[in-house]
Tab-separated table of C-alpha atoms in Angstrom:
chain	number	residue	atom	x	y	z
A	1	UNK	CA	27.567	3.306	22.678
A	2	UNK	CA	25.206	5.386	24.615
A	3	UNK	CA	25.954	5.289	28.341
A	4	UNK	CA	22.958	4.760	30.951
A	5	UNK	CA	22.114	8.278	31.375
A	6	UNK	CA	21.425	8.809	27.394
A	7	UNK	CA	20.018	5.402	27.177
A	8	UNK	CA	17.125	6.227	29.831
A	9	UNK	CA	16.675	9.450	27.865
A	10	UNK	CA	16.535	7.646	24.585
A	11	UNK	CA	13.801	5.271	26.284
A	12	UNK	CA	11.691	8.420	27.096
A	13	UNK	CA	11.508	9.768	23.600
A	14	UNK	CA	10.747	6.447	22.277
A	15	UNK	CA	7.992	6.307	24.864
A	16	UNK	CA	6.680	9.622	23.808
A	17	UNK	CA	6.718	8.607	20.122
A	18	UNK	CA	4.909	5.496	20.828
A	19	UNK	CA	2.235	7.185	22.785
A	20	UNK	CA	1.702	9.560	19.660
A	21	UNK	CA	1.600	6.329	17.530
A	22	UNK	CA	-1.076	5.025	19.662
A	23	UNK	CA	-3.110	8.358	19.440
A	24	UNK	CA	-2.721	8.112	15.480
A	25	UNK	CA	-3.953	4.410	15.838
A	26	UNK	CA	-7.075	5.459	17.792
A	27	UNK	CA	-7.641	8.345	15.115
A	28	UNK	CA	-7.788	6.313	12.058
A	29	UNK	CA	-9.660	3.849	14.009
A	30	UNK	CA	-12.257	6.648	14.910
A	31	UNK	CA	-12.036	7.590	11.145
A	32	UNK	CA	-13.001	4.133	9.974
A	33	UNK	CA	-15.975	3.882	12.113
A	34	UNK	CA	-17.122	7.480	11.016
A	35	UNK	CA	-16.937	6.342	7.551
A	36	UNK	CA	-18.943	3.418	7.994
A	37	UNK	CA	-21.445	5.451	9.767
A	38	UNK	CA	-21.456	7.825	6.926
A	39	UNK	CA	-22.314	5.046	4.621
A	40	UNK	CA	-25.109	3.611	6.619
A	41	UNK	CA	-26.604	6.816	7.576
A	42	UNK	CA	-25.947	8.632	4.196
A	43	UNK	CA	-24.566	11.341	6.601
A	44	UNK	CA	-22.892	14.213	4.212
A	45	UNK	CA	-21.609	15.886	7.457
A	46	UNK	CA	-20.083	12.701	8.948
A	47	UNK	CA	-18.237	12.000	5.449
A	48	UNK	CA	-16.884	15.664	5.589
A	49	UNK	CA	-15.613	15.171	9.056
A	50	UNK	CA	-13.715	11.930	7.916
A	51	UNK	CA	-12.118	13.806	5.193
A	52	UNK	CA	-10.995	16.807	7.619
A	53	UNK	CA	-9.633	14.268	9.922
A	54	UNK	CA	-7.471	12.703	6.808
A	55	UNK	CA	-5.209	15.634	6.820
A	56	UNK	CA	-4.649	15.410	10.658
A	57	UNK	CA	-3.507	11.829	10.156
A	58	UNK	CA	-1.293	12.894	7.208
A	59	UNK	CA	0.119	15.758	9.242
A	60	UNK	CA	0.915	13.028	12.397
A	61	UNK	CA	2.650	10.895	9.981
A	62	UNK	CA	4.978	13.292	9.070
A	63	UNK	CA	5.601	14.819	12.691
A	64	UNK	CA	6.491	11.331	13.922
A	65	UNK	CA	8.789	10.474	11.076
A	66	UNK	CA	10.465	13.886	11.764
A	67	UNK	CA	10.748	13.219	15.467
A	68	UNK	CA	12.189	9.378	14.661
A	69	UNK	CA	14.751	10.788	12.337
A	70	UNK	CA	15.906	13.586	14.973
A	71	UNK	CA	16.034	10.589	17.758
A	72	UNK	CA	18.259	8.791	15.221
A	73	UNK	CA	20.412	11.909	14.552
A	74	UNK	CA	20.657	12.906	18.205
A	75	UNK	CA	20.897	9.412	19.579
A	76	UNK	CA	23.052	7.242	17.235
A	77	UNK	CA	20.908	4.217	18.330
A	78	UNK	CA	22.443	0.815	18.398
A	79	UNK	CA	21.349	-1.571	15.904
A	80	UNK	CA	18.636	-3.254	17.664
A	81	UNK	CA	17.202	0.146	18.674
A	82	UNK	CA	17.345	1.165	15.160
A	83	UNK	CA	15.280	-1.695	14.312
A	84	UNK	CA	12.531	-0.611	16.579
A	85	UNK	CA	12.474	2.799	15.119
A	86	UNK	CA	12.526	1.536	11.552
A	87	UNK	CA	9.482	-0.563	12.631
A	88	UNK	CA	7.771	2.489	14.310
A	89	UNK	CA	8.032	4.260	10.661
A	90	UNK	CA	6.509	1.404	8.873
A	91	UNK	CA	3.561	1.401	11.390
A	92	UNK	CA	2.730	4.925	10.807
A	93	UNK	CA	3.044	4.399	7.177
A	94	UNK	CA	0.418	1.656	7.685
A	95	UNK	CA	-1.886	3.531	9.691
A	96	UNK	CA	-1.750	6.333	7.252
A	97	UNK	CA	-3.034	3.869	4.892
A	98	UNK	CA	-5.609	2.811	6.880
A	99	UNK	CA	-6.873	6.627	7.126
A	100	UNK	CA	-6.470	6.902	3.165
A	101	UNK	CA	-8.845	3.881	3.073
A	102	UNK	CA	-11.508	5.657	5.601
A	103	UNK	CA	-11.161	8.888	3.460
A	104	UNK	CA	-11.921	6.739	0.103
A	105	UNK	CA	-15.019	5.134	1.885
A	106	UNK	CA	-16.170	8.777	2.768
A	107	UNK	CA	-15.720	10.292	-0.766
A	108	UNK	CA	-17.631	7.305	-2.263
A	109	UNK	CA	-20.451	8.237	0.102
A	110	UNK	CA	-20.309	11.779	-1.029
A	111	UNK	CA	-20.434	10.542	-4.692
A	112	UNK	CA	-23.565	7.999	-3.947
A	113	UNK	CA	-25.423	10.856	-2.358
A	114	UNK	CA	-24.443	13.398	-5.404
A	115	UNK	CA	-25.708	10.882	-7.898
A	116	UNK	CA	-29.046	10.914	-5.938
A	117	UNK	CA	-28.913	7.065	-5.112
A	118	UNK	CA	-31.967	5.414	-6.058
A	119	UNK	CA	-34.052	4.241	-2.860
A	120	UNK	CA	-34.934	1.074	-4.678
A	121	UNK	CA	-31.392	-0.013	-4.562
A	122	UNK	CA	-30.657	-2.916	-2.448
A	123	UNK	CA	-27.463	-1.977	-0.539
A	124	UNK	CA	-25.342	-4.887	1.226
A	125	UNK	CA	-25.086	-2.402	4.041
A	126	UNK	CA	-25.063	-5.036	6.992
A	127	UNK	CA	-22.550	-6.947	5.060
A	128	UNK	CA	-20.315	-4.134	4.797
A	129	UNK	CA	-20.896	-3.444	8.163
A	130	UNK	CA	-19.787	-6.844	9.369
A	131	UNK	CA	-16.842	-6.749	6.901
A	132	UNK	CA	-15.670	-3.439	8.482
A	133	UNK	CA	-16.082	-4.744	12.150
A	134	UNK	CA	-13.752	-7.692	11.520
A	135	UNK	CA	-11.180	-5.347	10.097
A	136	UNK	CA	-11.447	-2.837	12.891
A	137	UNK	CA	-11.481	-5.688	15.370
A	138	UNK	CA	-7.802	-6.912	13.406
A	139	UNK	CA	-6.544	-3.091	13.543
A	140	UNK	CA	-7.476	-2.729	17.328
A	141	UNK	CA	-5.728	-6.093	18.065
A	142	UNK	CA	-2.627	-5.004	16.175
A	143	UNK	CA	-2.319	-1.714	17.905
A	144	UNK	CA	-2.874	-3.559	21.284
A	145	UNK	CA	-0.008	-5.935	19.947
A	146	UNK	CA	2.341	-2.960	19.196
A	147	UNK	CA	1.514	-1.278	22.648
A	148	UNK	CA	2.771	-4.768	24.466
A	149	UNK	CA	5.050	-5.993	22.017
A	150	UNK	CA	2.958	-9.030	22.093
A	151	UNK	CA	3.564	-11.342	19.227
A	152	UNK	CA	0.898	-14.070	20.385
A	153	UNK	CA	-1.538	-11.054	19.681
A	154	UNK	CA	0.033	-10.356	16.491
A	155	UNK	CA	-0.037	-13.922	15.448
A	156	UNK	CA	-4.070	-13.639	15.909
A	157	UNK	CA	-4.172	-10.800	13.672
A	158	UNK	CA	-2.443	-12.729	10.947
A	159	UNK	CA	-4.692	-15.644	11.283
A	160	UNK	CA	-7.783	-13.495	11.048
A	161	UNK	CA	-7.084	-12.088	7.814
A	162	UNK	CA	-8.456	-14.894	5.605
A	163	UNK	CA	-11.944	-14.288	7.380
A	164	UNK	CA	-11.882	-10.638	6.119
A	165	UNK	CA	-10.868	-11.870	2.583
A	166	UNK	CA	-13.732	-14.435	2.511
A	167	UNK	CA	-16.135	-11.885	3.673
A	168	UNK	CA	-14.901	-9.462	0.874
A	169	UNK	CA	-15.380	-12.345	-1.697
A	170	UNK	CA	-19.031	-13.045	-0.362
A	171	UNK	CA	-19.747	-9.170	-0.521
A	172	UNK	CA	-18.634	-9.023	-4.371
A	173	UNK	CA	-20.661	-12.156	-5.265
A	174	UNK	CA	-23.744	-10.508	-3.789
A	175	UNK	CA	-23.089	-7.095	-5.336
A	176	UNK	CA	-22.648	-9.111	-8.726
A	177	UNK	CA	-25.973	-10.658	-8.168
A	178	UNK	CA	-27.612	-7.395	-7.242
A	179	UNK	CA	-26.070	-5.523	-10.643
A	180	UNK	CA	-27.231	-8.477	-12.769
A	181	UNK	CA	-30.848	-8.280	-11.172
A	182	UNK	CA	-31.114	-4.490	-11.880
A	183	UNK	CA	-28.460	-3.197	-14.118
A	184	UNK	CA	-29.537	0.173	-13.147
A	185	UNK	CA	-27.832	-0.177	-10.152
A	186	UNK	CA	-24.462	-1.150	-11.695
A	187	UNK	CA	-22.534	2.410	-11.365
A	188	UNK	CA	-23.442	2.651	-7.290
A	189	UNK	CA	-22.621	-0.956	-7.080
A	190	UNK	CA	-19.227	-0.546	-8.509
A	191	UNK	CA	-18.615	2.206	-5.799
A	192	UNK	CA	-19.573	-0.288	-3.271
A	193	UNK	CA	-17.277	-2.807	-4.418
A	194	UNK	CA	-14.654	-0.366	-3.893
A	195	UNK	CA	-15.807	0.217	-0.325
A	196	UNK	CA	-15.716	-3.516	0.345
A	197	UNK	CA	-12.154	-3.483	-0.996
A	198	UNK	CA	-10.923	-0.671	0.803
A	199	UNK	CA	-12.091	-2.377	3.960
A	200	UNK	CA	-10.325	-5.487	3.039
A	201	UNK	CA	-7.333	-3.521	2.758
A	202	UNK	CA	-7.604	-2.189	6.041
A	203	UNK	CA	-7.040	-5.923	6.990
A	204	UNK	CA	-4.133	-6.062	4.938
A	205	UNK	CA	-2.658	-3.063	6.704
A	206	UNK	CA	-3.261	-4.673	10.251
A	207	UNK	CA	-1.576	-7.686	8.966
A	208	UNK	CA	1.381	-5.692	7.596
A	209	UNK	CA	1.374	-4.067	11.505
A	210	UNK	CA	1.370	-7.642	12.939
A	211	UNK	CA	4.427	-8.888	10.751
A	212	UNK	CA	6.290	-5.664	11.871
A	213	UNK	CA	5.588	-6.388	15.574
A	214	UNK	CA	6.840	-9.965	15.246
A	215	UNK	CA	10.191	-8.543	13.191
A	216	UNK	CA	10.654	-6.391	15.786
A	217	UNK	CA	10.418	-8.855	19.160
A	218	UNK	CA	11.548	-12.072	17.512
A	219	UNK	CA	13.898	-10.729	14.629
A	220	UNK	CA	12.372	-12.650	12.014
A	221	UNK	CA	11.034	-11.393	8.972
A	222	UNK	CA	7.809	-13.283	8.740
A	223	UNK	CA	6.368	-11.469	5.684
A	224	UNK	CA	5.401	-13.858	2.466
A	225	UNK	CA	6.045	-16.798	4.957
A	226	UNK	CA	3.824	-19.945	5.491
A	227	UNK	CA	1.784	-19.808	8.543
A	228	UNK	CA	3.422	-22.862	10.213
A	229	UNK	CA	6.873	-20.939	9.848
A	230	UNK	CA	5.354	-18.003	11.348
A	231	UNK	CA	3.916	-19.653	14.344
A	232	UNK	CA	7.502	-21.332	14.756
A	233	UNK	CA	9.140	-17.712	14.686
A	234	UNK	CA	6.529	-16.619	17.652
A	235	UNK	CA	6.617	-19.853	19.708
B	1	UNK	CA	32.173	9.012	12.783
B	2	UNK	CA	33.427	6.301	10.427
B	3	UNK	CA	36.791	7.373	8.992
B	4	UNK	CA	37.635	7.530	5.393
B	5	UNK	CA	38.247	3.721	5.078
B	6	UNK	CA	35.158	2.601	6.526
B	7	UNK	CA	33.234	5.375	4.527
B	8	UNK	CA	34.373	3.941	1.199
B	9	UNK	CA	33.784	0.434	2.338
B	10	UNK	CA	30.141	1.757	3.165
B	11	UNK	CA	29.758	3.203	-0.408
B	12	UNK	CA	30.874	-0.191	-1.824
B	13	UNK	CA	28.022	-1.941	-0.017
B	14	UNK	CA	25.501	0.959	-0.807
B	15	UNK	CA	26.484	0.600	-4.526
B	16	UNK	CA	26.063	-3.368	-4.302
B	17	UNK	CA	22.627	-2.647	-2.571
B	18	UNK	CA	21.761	0.233	-5.123
B	19	UNK	CA	22.550	-2.479	-7.955
B	20	UNK	CA	20.052	-5.068	-6.293
B	21	UNK	CA	17.444	-2.469	-6.163
B	22	UNK	CA	17.861	-1.744	-9.850
B	23	UNK	CA	17.567	-5.323	-10.737
B	24	UNK	CA	14.398	-5.685	-8.574
B	25	UNK	CA	13.077	-2.804	-10.245
B	26	UNK	CA	13.773	-4.408	-13.986
B	27	UNK	CA	12.179	-7.517	-12.592
B	28	UNK	CA	8.856	-6.055	-11.405
B	29	UNK	CA	8.767	-4.020	-14.647
B	30	UNK	CA	8.987	-7.233	-16.678
B	31	UNK	CA	6.658	-8.805	-14.786
B	32	UNK	CA	4.094	-6.018	-15.091
B	33	UNK	CA	4.586	-6.212	-18.701
B	34	UNK	CA	3.943	-10.039	-18.763
B	35	UNK	CA	1.153	-9.640	-16.943
B	36	UNK	CA	-0.486	-7.104	-19.433
B	37	UNK	CA	0.765	-9.539	-22.288
B	38	UNK	CA	-1.022	-12.612	-20.304
B	39	UNK	CA	-4.138	-10.406	-20.334
B	40	UNK	CA	-4.302	-9.304	-24.258
B	41	UNK	CA	-3.116	-12.702	-25.390
B	42	UNK	CA	-5.156	-14.863	-22.772
B	43	UNK	CA	-1.705	-16.804	-22.259
B	44	UNK	CA	-2.017	-19.024	-19.120
B	45	UNK	CA	1.594	-19.886	-19.430
B	46	UNK	CA	2.721	-16.041	-19.268
B	47	UNK	CA	0.250	-15.769	-16.245
B	48	UNK	CA	1.877	-18.646	-14.508
B	49	UNK	CA	5.313	-17.121	-15.121
B	50	UNK	CA	4.128	-14.061	-13.324
B	51	UNK	CA	3.166	-15.857	-10.318
B	52	UNK	CA	6.466	-17.572	-10.007
B	53	UNK	CA	8.436	-14.399	-10.359
B	54	UNK	CA	6.236	-13.013	-7.691
B	55	UNK	CA	8.281	-15.331	-5.381
B	56	UNK	CA	11.609	-14.276	-6.684
B	57	UNK	CA	10.394	-10.551	-6.064
B	58	UNK	CA	9.432	-11.288	-2.557
B	59	UNK	CA	12.519	-13.065	-1.935
B	60	UNK	CA	14.624	-10.161	-3.119
B	61	UNK	CA	12.630	-7.630	-0.859
B	62	UNK	CA	13.755	-9.699	2.114
B	63	UNK	CA	17.394	-10.050	1.153
B	64	UNK	CA	17.783	-6.419	0.354
B	65	UNK	CA	16.198	-5.703	3.670
B	66	UNK	CA	18.553	-8.153	5.531
B	67	UNK	CA	21.414	-6.525	3.620
B	68	UNK	CA	20.574	-3.158	4.759
B	69	UNK	CA	20.262	-4.123	8.448
B	70	UNK	CA	23.725	-5.739	8.084
B	71	UNK	CA	25.160	-2.552	7.098
B	72	UNK	CA	23.363	-0.422	9.758
B	73	UNK	CA	24.734	-2.635	12.300
B	74	UNK	CA	28.246	-2.765	10.879
B	75	UNK	CA	28.397	0.829	9.658
B	76	UNK	CA	26.657	2.504	12.529
B	77	UNK	CA	25.922	5.100	9.765
B	78	UNK	CA	25.280	8.889	10.308
B	79	UNK	CA	22.234	10.289	10.054
B	80	UNK	CA	22.528	11.406	6.510
B	81	UNK	CA	23.475	7.848	5.430
B	82	UNK	CA	20.711	6.416	7.431
B	83	UNK	CA	18.272	8.405	5.715
B	84	UNK	CA	19.313	6.919	2.555
B	85	UNK	CA	19.346	3.295	3.756
B	86	UNK	CA	15.556	3.873	4.971
B	87	UNK	CA	14.716	5.240	1.715
B	88	UNK	CA	16.027	2.172	0.149
B	89	UNK	CA	13.937	0.266	2.298
B	90	UNK	CA	11.022	2.199	1.363
B	91	UNK	CA	11.890	1.674	-2.348
B	92	UNK	CA	11.889	-1.911	-2.322
B	93	UNK	CA	8.681	-2.046	-0.238
B	94	UNK	CA	7.104	-0.225	-3.182
B	95	UNK	CA	8.564	-2.439	-6.062
B	96	UNK	CA	7.301	-5.413	-3.803
B	97	UNK	CA	3.788	-3.763	-4.094
B	98	UNK	CA	4.166	-3.580	-7.839
B	99	UNK	CA	5.028	-6.926	-8.025
B	100	UNK	CA	1.800	-7.836	-6.236
B	101	UNK	CA	-0.323	-5.861	-8.657
B	102	UNK	CA	1.320	-7.611	-11.606
B	103	UNK	CA	0.524	-10.846	-9.729
B	104	UNK	CA	-2.913	-9.736	-9.160
B	105	UNK	CA	-3.417	-9.158	-12.690
B	106	UNK	CA	-2.225	-12.528	-13.575
B	107	UNK	CA	-4.504	-14.125	-11.248
B	108	UNK	CA	-7.438	-12.242	-12.933
B	109	UNK	CA	-6.237	-13.660	-16.220
B	110	UNK	CA	-6.342	-17.074	-14.828
B	111	UNK	CA	-10.086	-16.612	-13.512
B	112	UNK	CA	-11.480	-15.111	-16.876
B	113	UNK	CA	-10.016	-18.113	-18.610
B	114	UNK	CA	-11.223	-20.616	-16.096
B	115	UNK	CA	-14.860	-18.762	-16.251
B	116	UNK	CA	-14.553	-19.205	-20.066
B	117	UNK	CA	-14.821	-15.617	-20.987
B	118	UNK	CA	-17.404	-14.986	-23.680
B	119	UNK	CA	-15.853	-14.374	-27.096
B	120	UNK	CA	-19.009	-11.864	-27.563
B	121	UNK	CA	-17.776	-9.916	-24.677
B	122	UNK	CA	-15.920	-6.526	-25.567
B	123	UNK	CA	-13.043	-6.289	-23.743
B	124	UNK	CA	-11.234	-2.580	-23.292
B	125	UNK	CA	-7.930	-4.083	-24.007
B	126	UNK	CA	-6.424	-1.341	-25.862
B	127	UNK	CA	-7.394	1.119	-22.912
B	128	UNK	CA	-6.264	-1.040	-20.225
B	129	UNK	CA	-2.743	-1.612	-22.270
B	130	UNK	CA	-2.687	2.505	-22.646
B	131	UNK	CA	-3.016	2.697	-18.811
B	132	UNK	CA	-0.421	0.122	-18.122
B	133	UNK	CA	2.175	1.964	-20.696
B	134	UNK	CA	1.646	5.263	-18.576
B	135	UNK	CA	1.886	3.492	-15.342
B	136	UNK	CA	5.278	1.456	-16.462
B	137	UNK	CA	6.596	4.812	-18.072
B	138	UNK	CA	6.312	6.391	-14.611
B	139	UNK	CA	7.783	3.504	-13.033
B	140	UNK	CA	10.623	3.492	-15.131
B	141	UNK	CA	11.101	7.044	-14.844
B	142	UNK	CA	11.437	6.678	-11.125
B	143	UNK	CA	13.713	4.169	-11.264
B	144	UNK	CA	15.928	6.153	-13.467
B	145	UNK	CA	15.659	8.872	-10.895
B	146	UNK	CA	16.399	6.640	-8.146
B	147	UNK	CA	19.744	5.340	-9.955
B	148	UNK	CA	20.903	9.009	-10.530
B	149	UNK	CA	19.190	10.625	-7.472
B	150	UNK	CA	17.498	12.949	-10.073
B	151	UNK	CA	15.125	15.186	-8.396
B	152	UNK	CA	13.816	16.748	-11.640
B	153	UNK	CA	12.869	13.350	-12.957
B	154	UNK	CA	11.046	12.371	-9.507
B	155	UNK	CA	8.979	15.531	-10.128
B	156	UNK	CA	8.072	14.585	-13.359
B	157	UNK	CA	6.796	11.300	-12.172
B	158	UNK	CA	4.600	13.291	-9.644
B	159	UNK	CA	3.042	15.327	-12.236
B	160	UNK	CA	2.142	12.666	-14.390
B	161	UNK	CA	0.153	10.890	-11.863
B	162	UNK	CA	-2.838	12.490	-12.495
B	163	UNK	CA	-2.710	11.392	-16.200
B	164	UNK	CA	-3.100	7.681	-15.135
B	165	UNK	CA	-5.766	8.627	-12.547
B	166	UNK	CA	-7.825	9.930	-15.442
B	167	UNK	CA	-7.337	7.250	-17.774
B	168	UNK	CA	-8.652	4.971	-14.720
B	169	UNK	CA	-11.601	6.988	-14.443
B	170	UNK	CA	-11.984	6.433	-18.261
B	171	UNK	CA	-11.981	3.000	-18.148
B	172	UNK	CA	-14.141	2.590	-15.158
B	173	UNK	CA	-16.799	4.418	-17.032
B	174	UNK	CA	-16.653	2.544	-20.231
B	175	UNK	CA	-16.627	-0.836	-18.390
B	176	UNK	CA	-20.036	0.483	-16.661
B	177	UNK	CA	-21.286	1.064	-20.030
B	178	UNK	CA	-20.277	-2.356	-21.362
B	179	UNK	CA	-22.027	-3.884	-18.208
B	180	UNK	CA	-25.343	-1.974	-18.375
B	181	UNK	CA	-25.549	-2.910	-22.015
B	182	UNK	CA	-24.785	-6.727	-21.443
B	183	UNK	CA	-25.593	-7.561	-18.096
B	184	UNK	CA	-24.095	-11.177	-18.607
B	185	UNK	CA	-20.565	-9.482	-18.817
B	186	UNK	CA	-20.965	-8.063	-15.254
B	187	UNK	CA	-18.763	-10.558	-13.482
B	188	UNK	CA	-15.719	-10.305	-15.690
B	189	UNK	CA	-16.142	-6.737	-16.274
B	190	UNK	CA	-15.489	-6.520	-12.430
B	191	UNK	CA	-12.506	-8.315	-12.628
B	192	UNK	CA	-11.301	-5.966	-15.399
B	193	UNK	CA	-12.049	-3.174	-13.131
B	194	UNK	CA	-9.616	-4.503	-10.512
B	195	UNK	CA	-7.092	-4.710	-13.286
B	196	UNK	CA	-7.612	-1.043	-14.062
B	197	UNK	CA	-7.324	-0.270	-10.392
B	198	UNK	CA	-4.020	-2.427	-10.061
B	199	UNK	CA	-2.418	-0.477	-12.692
B	200	UNK	CA	-3.701	2.820	-11.354
B	201	UNK	CA	-1.969	1.515	-8.232
B	202	UNK	CA	1.444	0.989	-10.095
B	203	UNK	CA	1.340	4.819	-10.696
B	204	UNK	CA	0.699	5.416	-7.075
B	205	UNK	CA	3.766	3.207	-6.359
B	206	UNK	CA	6.106	5.087	-8.837
B	207	UNK	CA	4.667	8.327	-7.224
B	208	UNK	CA	5.903	7.179	-3.712
B	209	UNK	CA	9.247	6.086	-5.182
B	210	UNK	CA	9.528	9.736	-6.285
B	211	UNK	CA	8.711	10.938	-2.974
B	212	UNK	CA	11.357	8.961	-1.577
B	213	UNK	CA	13.963	10.464	-4.091
B	214	UNK	CA	13.113	13.936	-3.527
B	215	UNK	CA	13.427	13.239	0.584
B	216	UNK	CA	16.742	11.568	0.191
B	217	UNK	CA	18.093	14.607	-1.983
B	218	UNK	CA	16.523	17.723	-0.672
B	219	UNK	CA	15.531	16.363	2.878
B	220	UNK	CA	12.185	17.688	2.286
B	221	UNK	CA	9.241	15.374	3.275
B	222	UNK	CA	6.749	16.409	0.195
B	223	UNK	CA	4.109	13.622	0.923
B	224	UNK	CA	0.688	15.022	0.681
B	225	UNK	CA	2.228	18.463	-0.275
B	226	UNK	CA	0.802	20.639	-2.859
B	227	UNK	CA	2.434	20.647	-6.184
B	228	UNK	CA	3.797	24.071	-5.845
B	229	UNK	CA	5.429	23.233	-2.494
B	230	UNK	CA	6.926	20.240	-4.070
B	231	UNK	CA	8.227	22.266	-7.072
B	232	UNK	CA	9.764	24.909	-4.542
B	233	UNK	CA	11.563	21.709	-2.716
B	234	UNK	CA	13.110	20.388	-5.883
B	235	UNK	CA	14.336	23.768	-7.023
């Protein structure tokens, strides 16, 4: 067992890692907002920025994971602390995937622009923006819950996921209608279907984050559990 | 440091967990094969079986993760052993996601049947089956590499991923052509786009498994690394 002195050093190291995680979270949040801006303004420049930022996010994931391994090797943490360190590793894996989704959206923007998107085409930009707002709100809430180890907030994230899924279903139906009305828009519409899917998956990643937080604080693995069981665990 | 006796008990526990992981791998492999069968034969019964099996796979993930936590708590493993235990946790997370993709395909089959799929519609079933064959071969190879901690095999998995991606791109183009030729098939075709995407993601999960194996054996984190760097790490 580490003595008091070692333990406070451990806390300091953990605090530093936690700050890096929040920094990474802020980065992917901004990346996603930029990707949505690139889509609504057809900005080649912003799309490129999102893709450059992906490299930074990927590197951060590797660095934080390396720091975690270092702490584990040096401190031989207790089982409880270890649970926290593994949770951090899962958290950054999820954040990296959010960065992937943002990059996917940015690449779609580039593709649409290269294909010379017809101005006659109706784009459900407002709907996509709304879906993205919901997903970003979930992500922000999950990061907030992580920073404070706040399970009540984590629970809110889990409860909001249905709303994002419904928004995605509505968007899909709308895009199918557009395609049927004007088959020339099919190819571009499929691209937008994948954008809608990428946003929906950001919601899933936020949900994964929330489940990790509940596990760390309560010790209960709530993945795949019905909502009442999750509420019981958090209570 | 654990003494020899503890260490051999640790090995036995690890061996038991490893067997469970292989069992889980076999289960998701079969689940995916069943999902593809349900699609090509429009079998409601097989689709239901896939969905039932998802619950089993989800439970296995939770159980193996709990076993891992138990080993960590009891054995206070060294940093090196811990790397292995964390790798197993990442492996089963990936396998569970393969199960999710299979379930997604099964739900799509149910949806297509409920919508009373027009017999006039051309289905690129052969192409989807071929894409699935590639993805399943990658998954099998990754599981094999896991069982033997064989980095050469893991490297092969990484190299094959491009082929699956190309197959997906070809399928997408074909489906877009079908939709343009007969807009009445748009809704069903979109469902098949998601099936093709689910299969492509199975390839991604196999790739993630392969990266974890290289990390465990070589200690090098090859995520996001260019192929030459990965080859150097494995050599």
